[in-house]
Every structure is written in C-alpha cells, then in structure tokens.
Amino acid sequence: MQYNYFPGRLRFRDPVLRDTDIRKAALEVVNLICPKAEVTYKETTASILAIYPPEIVNPEKLQPLLPLLLKIEPKIRFYTPNKKPDILGGIAEIKAAVEKIMK
C-alpha cells in the first residue's frame, strides 16, 4: 500500500481498496480521524484521498497507529481473497485505537 501524507492531505493507494468491504472499513477510519475531511475514492487508481484542515489533525497523536498498519501491510501487499478477514480485522484494530486516541 502506498501512503502519501502532506499536512492537510492524506492519500492511500492500493488495488485492495477496490474491495468494497475493505474500502468501506478504511473510509470509516479516515472519517473518525477527521470528520471534517473531504474524502473521495477514485476507482481507476484505487485510491482514497482525504483533504482536511491541517490544524485539526495532529500527526504525532496518530503515531501509535503505525505498528497496527505495519501489521496488516504484508497481507495487503500480497492480497488474496482468503486474507480479507485478516485485513478487516486489522482495520477494526486500527479503528478501535483511533476511537481511544480521539477521546
């Protein structure tokens, strides 16, 4: 998965995002991190783009999510449909962590 971050702009790009369930779960996490973000999905590039006011999201606060992302990264990189439950489970872990962080 490719991640591009610039204050006020975050993009995730990977063919796994073409899976509706995985994309929906990922979008839920993005919306939790920044409810004011303008989030779009582009099918041709299989990418999610979130544009948000940079002062609203503190990247240091999200640092604890990195190990959780790295945990599911190999499953995403070498995606097969039988890995889908593991990926969704990993996204659920990230979502739970975000909910704790954002309280």
Short mmCIF file of N, CA and C in Angstrom, two decimals, residues 17-95:
data_model
loop_
_atom_site.label_atom_id
_atom_site.label_comp_id
_atom_site.label_asym_id
_atom_site.label_seq_id
_atom_site.Cartn_x
_atom_site.Cartn_y
_atom_site.Cartn_z
N LEU A 17 -8.12 -1.71 -2.19
CA LEU A 17 -9.20 -0.78 -1.92
C LEU A 17 -10.36 -0.93 -2.90
N ARG A 18 -10.16 -1.71 -3.95
CA ARG A 18 -11.27 -1.98 -4.87
C ARG A 18 -12.29 -2.93 -4.25
N ASP A 19 -11.89 -3.64 -3.21
CA ASP A 19 -12.82 -4.48 -2.47
C ASP A 19 -13.73 -3.57 -1.65
N THR A 20 -15.00 -3.65 -1.87
CA THR A 20 -15.97 -2.75 -1.24
C THR A 20 -15.91 -2.79 0.28
N ASP A 21 -15.82 -3.97 0.87
CA ASP A 21 -15.80 -4.09 2.34
C ASP A 21 -14.55 -3.47 2.93
N ILE A 22 -13.42 -3.72 2.31
CA ILE A 22 -12.14 -3.18 2.81
C ILE A 22 -12.14 -1.67 2.66
N ARG A 23 -12.59 -1.18 1.50
CA ARG A 23 -12.64 0.26 1.27
C ARG A 23 -13.57 0.94 2.29
N LYS A 24 -14.74 0.34 2.52
CA LYS A 24 -15.70 0.91 3.48
C LYS A 24 -15.09 0.99 4.88
N ALA A 25 -14.41 -0.07 5.30
CA ALA A 25 -13.77 -0.08 6.62
C ALA A 25 -12.67 0.99 6.71
N ALA A 26 -11.89 1.12 5.65
CA ALA A 26 -10.82 2.13 5.64
C ALA A 26 -11.41 3.54 5.69
N LEU A 27 -12.49 3.76 4.96
CA LEU A 27 -13.13 5.08 4.95
C LEU A 27 -13.70 5.43 6.33
N GLU A 28 -14.21 4.43 7.04
CA GLU A 28 -14.71 4.68 8.39
C GLU A 28 -13.60 5.20 9.30
N VAL A 29 -12.41 4.61 9.17
CA VAL A 29 -11.28 5.04 9.99
C VAL A 29 -10.87 6.47 9.62
N VAL A 30 -10.77 6.74 8.33
CA VAL A 30 -10.40 8.09 7.88
C VAL A 30 -11.40 9.11 8.42
N ASN A 31 -12.69 8.79 8.36
CA ASN A 31 -13.71 9.71 8.86
C ASN A 31 -13.66 9.88 10.37
N LEU A 32 -13.21 8.87 11.09
CA LEU A 32 -13.03 9.02 12.54
C LEU A 32 -11.87 9.95 12.86
N ILE A 33 -10.79 9.81 12.10
CA ILE A 33 -9.61 10.63 12.33
C ILE A 33 -9.94 12.10 12.08
N CYS A 34 -10.67 12.36 11.02
CA CYS A 34 -11.02 13.74 10.70
C CYS A 34 -12.41 13.80 10.08
N PRO A 35 -13.41 13.99 10.92
CA PRO A 35 -14.78 14.05 10.42
C PRO A 35 -15.02 15.20 9.43
N LYS A 36 -14.18 16.23 9.49
CA LYS A 36 -14.35 17.38 8.60
C LYS A 36 -13.63 17.20 7.26
N ALA A 37 -13.03 16.04 7.06
CA ALA A 37 -12.28 15.81 5.82
C ALA A 37 -13.22 15.64 4.64
N GLU A 38 -12.75 16.10 3.50
CA GLU A 38 -13.43 15.83 2.24
C GLU A 38 -12.76 14.57 1.70
N VAL A 39 -13.48 13.46 1.69
CA VAL A 39 -12.90 12.17 1.33
C VAL A 39 -13.49 11.71 0.00
N THR A 40 -12.58 11.31 -0.90
CA THR A 40 -13.02 10.80 -2.20
C THR A 40 -12.29 9.49 -2.50
N TYR A 41 -12.94 8.68 -3.31
CA TYR A 41 -12.35 7.42 -3.77
C TYR A 41 -12.32 7.45 -5.28
N LYS A 42 -11.18 7.07 -5.85
CA LYS A 42 -11.02 7.04 -7.29
C LYS A 42 -10.76 5.60 -7.72
N GLU A 43 -11.70 5.02 -8.43
CA GLU A 43 -11.63 3.61 -8.83
C GLU A 43 -10.44 3.33 -9.75
N THR A 44 -10.16 4.23 -10.68
CA THR A 44 -9.10 3.97 -11.66
C THR A 44 -7.73 3.81 -11.02
N THR A 45 -7.50 4.52 -9.93
CA THR A 45 -6.21 4.40 -9.24
C THR A 45 -6.32 3.64 -7.92
N ALA A 46 -7.53 3.21 -7.58
CA ALA A 46 -7.80 2.53 -6.31
C ALA A 46 -7.21 3.32 -5.15
N SER A 47 -7.60 4.60 -5.08
CA SER A 47 -7.04 5.46 -4.04
C SER A 47 -8.11 6.23 -3.30
N ILE A 48 -7.82 6.43 -2.03
CA ILE A 48 -8.65 7.26 -1.16
C ILE A 48 -7.85 8.52 -0.89
N LEU A 49 -8.49 9.65 -1.09
CA LEU A 49 -7.86 10.94 -0.82
C LEU A 49 -8.69 11.67 0.21
N ALA A 50 -8.04 12.11 1.28
CA ALA A 50 -8.69 12.91 2.31
C ALA A 50 -8.02 14.27 2.36
N ILE A 51 -8.82 15.30 2.16
CA ILE A 51 -8.33 16.68 2.27
C ILE A 51 -9.02 17.28 3.48
N TYR A 52 -8.22 17.87 4.37
CA TYR A 52 -8.77 18.34 5.63
C TYR A 52 -7.99 19.57 6.09
N PRO A 53 -8.57 20.35 7.00
CA PRO A 53 -7.83 21.48 7.57
C PRO A 53 -6.65 20.95 8.38
N PRO A 54 -5.42 21.28 8.02
CA PRO A 54 -4.25 20.68 8.68
C PRO A 54 -4.18 20.89 10.19
N GLU A 55 -4.74 21.96 10.68
CA GLU A 55 -4.65 22.22 12.12
C GLU A 55 -5.55 21.31 12.94
N ILE A 56 -6.44 20.58 12.31
CA ILE A 56 -7.38 19.71 13.02
C ILE A 56 -6.75 18.36 13.40
N VAL A 57 -5.80 17.87 12.60
CA VAL A 57 -5.21 16.55 12.83
C VAL A 57 -3.76 16.71 13.27
N ASN A 58 -3.46 16.14 14.43
CA ASN A 58 -2.10 16.16 14.95
C ASN A 58 -1.44 14.82 14.60
N PRO A 59 -0.49 14.81 13.65
CA PRO A 59 0.12 13.55 13.23
C PRO A 59 0.82 12.80 14.36
N GLU A 60 1.36 13.52 15.33
CA GLU A 60 2.04 12.86 16.46
C GLU A 60 1.05 12.04 17.29
N LYS A 61 -0.16 12.51 17.35
CA LYS A 61 -1.20 11.80 18.10
C LYS A 61 -1.55 10.46 17.43
N LEU A 62 -1.32 10.38 16.12
CA LEU A 62 -1.66 9.18 15.36
C LEU A 62 -0.49 8.20 15.26
N GLN A 63 0.65 8.55 15.78
CA GLN A 63 1.85 7.70 15.71
C GLN A 63 1.62 6.28 16.21
N PRO A 64 0.81 6.07 17.27
CA PRO A 64 0.58 4.70 17.75
C PRO A 64 -0.11 3.79 16.72
N LEU A 65 -0.67 4.37 15.66
CA LEU A 65 -1.32 3.55 14.64
C LEU A 65 -0.33 2.86 13.71
N LEU A 66 0.87 3.38 13.64
CA LEU A 66 1.86 2.85 12.71
C LEU A 66 2.13 1.35 12.89
N PRO A 67 2.35 0.85 14.11
CA PRO A 67 2.56 -0.60 14.26
C PRO A 67 1.36 -1.43 13.79
N LEU A 68 0.16 -0.89 13.96
CA LEU A 68 -1.03 -1.61 13.51
C LEU A 68 -1.12 -1.64 11.99
N LEU A 69 -0.74 -0.54 11.36
CA LEU A 69 -0.69 -0.52 9.89
C LEU A 69 0.36 -1.49 9.36
N LEU A 70 1.52 -1.49 10.01
CA LEU A 70 2.60 -2.38 9.57
C LEU A 70 2.24 -3.85 9.76
N LYS A 71 1.38 -4.12 10.73
CA LYS A 71 0.94 -5.49 10.99
C LYS A 71 0.12 -6.05 9.84
N ILE A 72 -0.73 -5.22 9.22
CA ILE A 72 -1.56 -5.72 8.12
C ILE A 72 -0.94 -5.46 6.74
N GLU A 73 0.13 -4.69 6.71
CA GLU A 73 0.78 -4.36 5.43
C GLU A 73 1.14 -5.58 4.59
N PRO A 74 1.76 -6.62 5.15
CA PRO A 74 2.10 -7.79 4.31
C PRO A 74 0.87 -8.49 3.73
N LYS A 75 -0.21 -8.49 4.48
CA LYS A 75 -1.45 -9.11 3.98
C LYS A 75 -2.03 -8.30 2.83
N ILE A 76 -1.90 -7.00 2.92
CA ILE A 76 -2.38 -6.12 1.85
C ILE A 76 -1.49 -6.25 0.62
N ARG A 77 -0.19 -6.24 0.85
CA ARG A 77 0.76 -6.27 -0.27
C ARG A 77 0.61 -7.53 -1.11
N PHE A 78 0.37 -8.64 -0.45
CA PHE A 78 0.22 -9.91 -1.16
C PHE A 78 -1.23 -10.41 -1.01
N TYR A 79 -2.16 -9.55 -1.37
CA TYR A 79 -3.58 -9.80 -1.15
C TYR A 79 -4.10 -10.98 -1.96
N THR A 80 -4.84 -11.81 -1.27
CA THR A 80 -5.68 -12.83 -1.90
C THR A 80 -7.00 -12.78 -1.14
N PRO A 81 -8.09 -13.19 -1.75
CA PRO A 81 -9.39 -13.11 -1.07
C PRO A 81 -9.43 -13.81 0.29
N ASN A 82 -8.64 -14.86 0.49
CA ASN A 82 -8.68 -15.54 1.80
C ASN A 82 -8.01 -14.70 2.90
N LYS A 83 -7.31 -13.62 2.56
CA LYS A 83 -6.72 -12.73 3.56
C LYS A 83 -7.66 -11.60 3.98
N LYS A 84 -8.79 -11.51 3.30
CA LYS A 84 -9.74 -10.43 3.56
C LYS A 84 -10.17 -10.36 5.04
N PRO A 85 -10.54 -11.49 5.68
CA PRO A 85 -10.93 -11.40 7.10
C PRO A 85 -9.80 -10.85 7.99
N ASP A 86 -8.55 -11.23 7.70
CA ASP A 86 -7.42 -10.72 8.49
C ASP A 86 -7.25 -9.22 8.28
N ILE A 87 -7.42 -8.77 7.05
CA ILE A 87 -7.28 -7.34 6.75
C ILE A 87 -8.39 -6.56 7.44
N LEU A 88 -9.62 -7.05 7.33
CA LEU A 88 -10.73 -6.37 8.00
C LEU A 88 -10.55 -6.36 9.52
N GLY A 89 -10.01 -7.44 10.06
CA GLY A 89 -9.72 -7.49 11.50
C GLY A 89 -8.66 -6.47 11.88
N GLY A 90 -7.64 -6.33 11.04
CA GLY A 90 -6.59 -5.34 11.29
C GLY A 90 -7.13 -3.92 11.23
N ILE A 91 -8.01 -3.67 10.27
CA ILE A 91 -8.63 -2.35 10.17
C ILE A 91 -9.51 -2.09 11.39
N ALA A 92 -10.19 -3.11 11.87
CA ALA A 92 -11.01 -2.97 13.09
C ALA A 92 -10.13 -2.62 14.29
N GLU A 93 -8.94 -3.21 14.37
CA GLU A 93 -7.99 -2.86 15.45
C GLU A 93 -7.58 -1.40 15.35
N ILE A 94 -7.31 -0.96 14.14
CA ILE A 94 -6.92 0.43 13.92
C ILE A 94 -8.08 1.35 14.32
N LYS A 95 -9.28 0.98 13.93
CA LYS A 95 -10.46 1.77 14.27
C LYS A 95 -10.61 1.90 15.78
#
